[in-house]
Structure formats: structure tokens, C-alpha cells
XYZ file of C-alpha atoms in Angstrom:
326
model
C -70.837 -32.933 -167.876
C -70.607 -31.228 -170.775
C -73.991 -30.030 -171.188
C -73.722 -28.394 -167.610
C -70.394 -26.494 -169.105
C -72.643 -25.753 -171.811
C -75.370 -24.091 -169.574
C -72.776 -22.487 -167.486
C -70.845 -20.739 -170.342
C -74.099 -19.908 -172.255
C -75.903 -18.466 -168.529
C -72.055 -16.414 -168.330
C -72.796 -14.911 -171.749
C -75.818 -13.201 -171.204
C -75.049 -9.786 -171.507
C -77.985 -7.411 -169.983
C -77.198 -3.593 -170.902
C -77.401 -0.782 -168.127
C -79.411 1.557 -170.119
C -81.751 1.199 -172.972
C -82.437 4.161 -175.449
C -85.432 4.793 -176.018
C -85.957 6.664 -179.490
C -89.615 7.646 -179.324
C -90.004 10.076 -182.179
C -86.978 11.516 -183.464
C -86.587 14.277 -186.624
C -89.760 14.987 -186.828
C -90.421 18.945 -187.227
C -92.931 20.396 -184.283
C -92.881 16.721 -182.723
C -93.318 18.857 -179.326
C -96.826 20.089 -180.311
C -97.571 15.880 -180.523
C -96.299 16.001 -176.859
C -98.409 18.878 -175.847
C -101.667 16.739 -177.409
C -100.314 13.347 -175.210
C -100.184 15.659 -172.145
C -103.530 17.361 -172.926
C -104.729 13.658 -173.584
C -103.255 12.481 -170.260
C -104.871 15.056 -168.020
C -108.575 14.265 -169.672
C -107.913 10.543 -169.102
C -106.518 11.212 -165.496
C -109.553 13.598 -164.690
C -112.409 11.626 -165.838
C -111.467 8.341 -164.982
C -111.078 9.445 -161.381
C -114.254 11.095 -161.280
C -115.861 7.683 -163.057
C -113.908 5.600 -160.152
C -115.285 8.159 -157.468
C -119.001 8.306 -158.521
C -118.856 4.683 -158.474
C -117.217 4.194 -155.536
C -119.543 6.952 -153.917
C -122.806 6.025 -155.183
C -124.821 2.969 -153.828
C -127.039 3.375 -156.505
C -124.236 2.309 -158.601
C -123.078 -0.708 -156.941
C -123.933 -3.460 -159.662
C -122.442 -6.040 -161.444
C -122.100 -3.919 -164.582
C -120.572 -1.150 -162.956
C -118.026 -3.340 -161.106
C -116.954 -3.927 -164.227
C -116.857 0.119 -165.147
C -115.333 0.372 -162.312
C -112.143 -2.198 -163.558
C -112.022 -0.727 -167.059
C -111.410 3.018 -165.612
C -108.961 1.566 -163.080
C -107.343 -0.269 -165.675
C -107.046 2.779 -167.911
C -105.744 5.165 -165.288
C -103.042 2.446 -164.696
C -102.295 2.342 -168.144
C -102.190 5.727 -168.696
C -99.602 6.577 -166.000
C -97.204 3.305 -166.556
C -97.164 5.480 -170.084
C -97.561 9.323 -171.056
C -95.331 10.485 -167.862
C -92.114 8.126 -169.326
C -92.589 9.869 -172.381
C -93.364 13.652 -171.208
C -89.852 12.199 -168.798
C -88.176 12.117 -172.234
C -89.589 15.115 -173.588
C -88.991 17.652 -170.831
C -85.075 16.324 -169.321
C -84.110 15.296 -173.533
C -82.765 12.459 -171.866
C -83.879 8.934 -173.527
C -82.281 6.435 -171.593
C -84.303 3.875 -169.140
C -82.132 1.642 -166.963
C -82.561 -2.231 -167.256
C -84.702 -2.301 -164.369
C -86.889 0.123 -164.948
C -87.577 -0.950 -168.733
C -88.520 -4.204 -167.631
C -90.618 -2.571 -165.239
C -92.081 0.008 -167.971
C -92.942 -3.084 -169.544
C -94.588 -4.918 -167.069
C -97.142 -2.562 -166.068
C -97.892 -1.512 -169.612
C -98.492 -4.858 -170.661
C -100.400 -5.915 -167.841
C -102.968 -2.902 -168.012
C -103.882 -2.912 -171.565
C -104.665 -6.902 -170.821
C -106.818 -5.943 -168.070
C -108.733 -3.839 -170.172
C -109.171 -6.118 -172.942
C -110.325 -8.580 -170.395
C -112.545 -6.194 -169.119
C -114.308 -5.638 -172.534
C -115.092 -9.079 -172.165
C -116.382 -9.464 -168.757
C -118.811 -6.022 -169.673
C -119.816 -8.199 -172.911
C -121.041 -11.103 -170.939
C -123.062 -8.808 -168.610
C -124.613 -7.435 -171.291
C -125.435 -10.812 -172.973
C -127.120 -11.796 -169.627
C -128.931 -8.635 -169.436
C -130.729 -8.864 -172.624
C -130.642 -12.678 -173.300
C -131.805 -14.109 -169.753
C -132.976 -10.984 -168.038
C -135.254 -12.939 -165.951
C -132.419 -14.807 -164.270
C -129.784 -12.055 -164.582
C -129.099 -11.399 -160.865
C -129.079 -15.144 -159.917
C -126.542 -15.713 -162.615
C -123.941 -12.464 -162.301
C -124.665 -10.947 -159.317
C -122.009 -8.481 -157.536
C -120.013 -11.366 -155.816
C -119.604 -12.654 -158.595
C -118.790 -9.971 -160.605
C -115.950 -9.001 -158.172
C -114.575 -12.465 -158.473
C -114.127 -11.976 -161.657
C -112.467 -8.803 -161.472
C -110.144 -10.290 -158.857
C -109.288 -13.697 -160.842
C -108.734 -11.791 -164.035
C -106.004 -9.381 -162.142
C -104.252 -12.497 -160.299
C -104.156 -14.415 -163.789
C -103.328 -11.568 -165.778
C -100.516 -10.242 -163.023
C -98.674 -13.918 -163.226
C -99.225 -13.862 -166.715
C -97.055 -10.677 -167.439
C -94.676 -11.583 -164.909
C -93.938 -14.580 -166.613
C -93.136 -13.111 -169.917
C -91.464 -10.231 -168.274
C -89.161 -12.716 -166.472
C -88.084 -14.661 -169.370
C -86.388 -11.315 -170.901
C -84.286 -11.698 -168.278
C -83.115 -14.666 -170.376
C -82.093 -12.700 -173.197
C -78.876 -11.334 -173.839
C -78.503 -7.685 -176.027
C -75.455 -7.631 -176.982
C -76.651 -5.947 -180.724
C -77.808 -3.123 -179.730
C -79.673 -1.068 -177.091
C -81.412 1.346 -179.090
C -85.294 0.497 -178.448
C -87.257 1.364 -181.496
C -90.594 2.652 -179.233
C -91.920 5.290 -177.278
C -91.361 2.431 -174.351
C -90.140 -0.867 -173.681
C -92.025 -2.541 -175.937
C -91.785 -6.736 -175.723
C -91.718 -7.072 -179.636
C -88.998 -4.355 -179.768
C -86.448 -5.906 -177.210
C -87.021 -9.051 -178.990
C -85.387 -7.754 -181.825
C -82.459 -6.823 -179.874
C -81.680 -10.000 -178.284
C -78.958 -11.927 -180.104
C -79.387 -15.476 -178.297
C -82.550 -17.783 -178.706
C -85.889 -15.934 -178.589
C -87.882 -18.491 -179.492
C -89.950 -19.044 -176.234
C -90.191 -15.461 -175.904
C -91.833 -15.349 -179.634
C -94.150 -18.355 -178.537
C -95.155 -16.257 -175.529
C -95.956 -13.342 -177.221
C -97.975 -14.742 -179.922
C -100.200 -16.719 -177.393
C -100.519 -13.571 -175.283
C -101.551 -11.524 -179.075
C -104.097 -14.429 -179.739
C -105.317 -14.708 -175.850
C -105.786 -11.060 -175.550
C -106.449 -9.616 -178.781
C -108.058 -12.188 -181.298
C -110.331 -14.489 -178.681
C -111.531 -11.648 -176.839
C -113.058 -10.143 -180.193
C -114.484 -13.413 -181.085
C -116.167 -13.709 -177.940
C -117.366 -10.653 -177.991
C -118.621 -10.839 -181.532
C -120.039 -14.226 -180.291
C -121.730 -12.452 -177.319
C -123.508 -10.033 -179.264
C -124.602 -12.301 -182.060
C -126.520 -13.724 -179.213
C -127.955 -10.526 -178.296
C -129.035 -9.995 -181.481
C -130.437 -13.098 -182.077
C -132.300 -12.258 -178.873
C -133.025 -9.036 -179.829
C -135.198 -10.553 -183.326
C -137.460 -12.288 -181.013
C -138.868 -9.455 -179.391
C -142.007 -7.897 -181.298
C -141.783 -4.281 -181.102
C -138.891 -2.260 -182.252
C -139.381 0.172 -179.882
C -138.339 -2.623 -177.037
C -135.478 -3.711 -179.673
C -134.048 0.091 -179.428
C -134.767 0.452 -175.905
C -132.465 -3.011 -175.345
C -129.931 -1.830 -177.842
C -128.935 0.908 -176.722
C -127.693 -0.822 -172.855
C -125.051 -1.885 -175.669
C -124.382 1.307 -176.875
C -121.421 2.785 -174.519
C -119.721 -0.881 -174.244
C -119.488 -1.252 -178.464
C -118.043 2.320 -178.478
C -115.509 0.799 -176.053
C -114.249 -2.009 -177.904
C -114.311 0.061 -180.994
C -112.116 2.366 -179.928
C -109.787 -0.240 -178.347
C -109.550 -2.099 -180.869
C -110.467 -0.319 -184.499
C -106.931 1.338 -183.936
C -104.989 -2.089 -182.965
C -106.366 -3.475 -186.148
C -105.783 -0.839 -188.353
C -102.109 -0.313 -187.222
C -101.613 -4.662 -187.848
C -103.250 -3.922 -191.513
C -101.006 -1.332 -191.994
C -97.851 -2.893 -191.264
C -98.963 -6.077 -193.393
C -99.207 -4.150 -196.137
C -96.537 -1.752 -196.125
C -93.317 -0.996 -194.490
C -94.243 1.711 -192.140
C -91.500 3.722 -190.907
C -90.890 3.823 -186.969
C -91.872 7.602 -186.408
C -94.983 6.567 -188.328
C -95.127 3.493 -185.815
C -93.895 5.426 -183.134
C -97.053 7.859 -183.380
C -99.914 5.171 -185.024
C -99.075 2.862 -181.524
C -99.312 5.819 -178.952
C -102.354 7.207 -179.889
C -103.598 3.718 -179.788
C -102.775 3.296 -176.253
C -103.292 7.113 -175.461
C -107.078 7.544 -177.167
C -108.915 4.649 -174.968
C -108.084 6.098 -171.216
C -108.926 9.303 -172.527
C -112.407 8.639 -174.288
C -113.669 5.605 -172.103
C -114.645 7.805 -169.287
C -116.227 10.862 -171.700
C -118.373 7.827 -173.567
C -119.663 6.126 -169.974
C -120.788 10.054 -168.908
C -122.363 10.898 -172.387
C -124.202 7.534 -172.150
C -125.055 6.528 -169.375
C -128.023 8.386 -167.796
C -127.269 7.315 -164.401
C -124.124 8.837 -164.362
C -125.244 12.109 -166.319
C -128.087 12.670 -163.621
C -125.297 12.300 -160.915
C -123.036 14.732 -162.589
C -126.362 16.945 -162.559
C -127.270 16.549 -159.074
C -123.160 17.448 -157.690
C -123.108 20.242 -160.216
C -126.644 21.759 -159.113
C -125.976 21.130 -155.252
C -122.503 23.196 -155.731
C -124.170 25.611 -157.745
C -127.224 26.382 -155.280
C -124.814 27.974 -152.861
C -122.810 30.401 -154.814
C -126.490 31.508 -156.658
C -128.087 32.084 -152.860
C -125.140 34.394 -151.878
C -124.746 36.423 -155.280
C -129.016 36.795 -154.648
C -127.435 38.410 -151.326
């Protein structure tokens, strides 16, 4: 009986704030030419990722397992991109910081749950190209479109009851310290600080999420492509080494510039205190620079999609040229 009174007064406790302010960058001089960059950034990543999604989408040429997976990364990253940069031009534009409970939770959510998707996603394109180049022979029987869609589809169910899981259990949480969110949105690590009842299970969550998302996807990858490599030594001719190689090209400038800036923002705060304008800016352009430079990297190197771009610009083109000749 007294346990239940326990439960009862502890679940009556829980205090859940209306608003949360969000500080995003604060005293810095010219901070609105940073905004004008994120906007600039947002329109690029907007722009080509829904041309990537439409030639795609469009093109039957383009209908294979490793575009599938294109496909899911530039989906991911225009979701990303939107569940972000217009909160913060929101916040900009009205000077008005404060995000209801709802929506912060919310904010959270789909933030989180894209920039899983696209780490998955780095995955799923690493195992296509380890099938390409280390069983090329059997490559269609193994990952074929079906499959590759499944894929796409199971990682979005898991990943969607993932994040609502650890979305829910804020809910659990009771801020009755503060609401001042230290962020440019409602980060998870940044609410946790807040709360001022038992976070542990929260914690535990978001660890496991950091090492599911972050640290095994990097391993597999590296894994993956020390099996391409190792693949790549047996071949005779470096000419046919290159020539393989450079499939892998566009995918390792991916993960390098999805994760380089993760990792260099986690060395950073190990080794010094950095200050949360410093954070505030290091994180953003983290989440910003990917959405915006995944779709220029997949047009610049990938010559299917180049000659595409070619043939839409040249057929538009033609007309105007024939009625100037006029």
C-alpha cells in the first residue's frame, strides 16, 4: 500500500513546463549573418535533394537497389532539414524563443529520428557496395530491389518505434530546475539536464541509441570496406582496382561528412570545456552541412545522374535556341 502512495505522489509531482526556451545563440555580434548562411544552406539542401528524389523517382534507368537507397538518404535529409533550420529561422525572424511542451517533444522526435535514418542509410549503401565489388557475380540474386525496399521500410518502422520510445519516456521527467534549453532545439541530452527526478533510464537510452547509431554503424562500415579492399588486392590490374574504387567514391564522401564533424565536436568537448555558443554553432553545422552537400556530391559523382541533368538541361535549352534563331 505504501508503495502505490509512493507511485501516486511521485506520478503527482511531475511537473512538465508549458514553454521551453530555447537559447540558440545568444551575444554573439553579427550572429544574423550565421542565420543568413543556415537559410542559404537550407534552400541548397531543399533544392537538390528534391531534384535527387525526382530524377530518381522519374528515371527507370535509375530504379536499382543502390539508388533505393539514394533515394532514402535524400528523403531522410530533406526530413531532417525541415524538422530543423525553419524552428530556428522561427526564432530568428519573430525574436521569440519559446517552444511549447508539445511541440519540443515533437522538435525532438523528428530530429532524432531523421539523422538515425540517415546513419542507417550509410550503412545499407555500404553493404551494397560491398556486394557490388566483393560478389559481383551474385549481386542481383543477393540485394535485388525488393529487397532493398525492405530494408528501407524495416529500418523506418524500427527506427520510428525506436524514437518514440525515448521520446515517450521524457514524458516521465519532471523540470522543475529550469526551462531554459541550452540548444538551437530540443535536444535529448539537453532536457536531460533539466530534469530534476531520476534520469537514469533516459541516460541508458541515450547511450545505447549513441552506440547503435553512431559507433556500430562506423564499425560496420569500416568492416565493409576492409572487405572491399581486401577484394580489391586480388584483382591484377590497377586500372580495374580504380575503376572499382571509385563506385565507392560518392558513398565515403557521405559518411565523411556525416560523421568527421560528429567526431570532431565529441573530441572537442573531451578535451575542453566548450562554451554553448561554441556548441550551439559546432552542432548545427553538423546537422546543417550533410542535407546540403549529399545531393551536390551524388550529382558531381555520379555519371548517371550528371548525363540526366545534361539531357533535361539540353532538351529545355533546344527550344529557347530555335526561337532566338527565329
Amino acid at each position: 500500500m505504501s508503495s502505490l502512495n509512493a507511485s501516486f505522489v511521485q506520478n503527482m509531482s511531475i511537473v512538465h513546463p508549458e514553454y521551453f526556451f530555447i537559447i540558440g545563440l545568444s551575444g554573439i555580434p553579427y550572429s544574423s549573418y550565421y542565420y543568413i548562411f543556415l537559410f542559404i544552406a537550407y534552400l541548397i539542401a531543399v533544392i537538390g535533394n528534391s531534384i535527387v528524389l525526382l530524377i530518381i523517382a522519374l528515371e527507370r534507368s535509375l530504379h536499382s537497389p543502390k539508388y533505393i537507397g539514394v533515394f532514402n538518404l535524400a528523403l531522410a535529409d530533406l526530413g531532417e532539414i525541415n524538422a530543423l533550420i525553419p524552428n530556428m529561422m522561427k526564432t530568428f525572424f519573430s525574436d521569440s524563443q519559446y517552444m511549447s511542451y508539445n511541440a519540443c517533444l515533437a522538435n525532438m522526435f523528428f530530429v532524432s529520428f531523421f539523422i538515425i535514418v540517415q546513419s542507417a542509410t550509410l550503412v545499407v549503401l555500404a553493404f551494397d557496395r560491398f556486394i557490388a565489388i566483393c560478389f559481383p557475380l551474385r549481386y542481383h540474386a543477393i540485394l535485388n530491389n525488393t529487397v532493398m525496399s525492405l530494408a528501407c521500410i524495416v529500418l523506418w518502422v524500427f527506427n520510428t518505434s525506436l524514437v518514440a520510445l525515448t521520446t515517450s519516456l521524457m514524458t516521465r521527467l519532471s523540470f522543475c530546475k529550469s526551462n531554459v534549453v541550452q540548444s538551437f532545439y530540443c535536444d535529448y541530452g539537453s532536457l536531460l539536464i533539466l530534469a530534476c527526478n531520476d534520469s537514469s533510464i533516459n541516460v541508458f537510452i541515450t547511450n545505447l541509441i549513441g552506440a547503435m547509431f553512431l559507433i556500430a554503424p562506423l564499425f560496420i562500415i569500416f568492416l565493409s570496406y576492409l572487405g572491399i579492399f581486401f577484394a580489391l588486392s586480388k584483382i591484377t590490374t590497377w586500372k580495374a582496382r580504380l575503376k572499382a574504387l571509385n563506385t565507392c567514391v560518392s558513398h565515403l564522401l557521405l559518411v565523411g561528412v556525416f560523421f568527421i564533424p560528429v567526431i570532431c565536436i565529441f573530441i572537442a568537448a573531451s578535451v575542453s570545456s566548450l562554451t554553448p555558443n561554441t556548441t550551439v554553432i559546432s552542432t548545427s553545422l553538423s546537422f546543417t552541412l550533410p542535407p546540403m552537400l549529399n545531393p551536390i556530391i551524388y550529382v558531381l559523382n555520379t555519371a548517371e545522374i550528371r548525363v540526366l541533368l545534361r539531357k533535361l538541361l539540353t532538351n529545355r535549352t533546344m527550344p529557347i535556341r530555335k526561337n532566338i534563331s527565329k
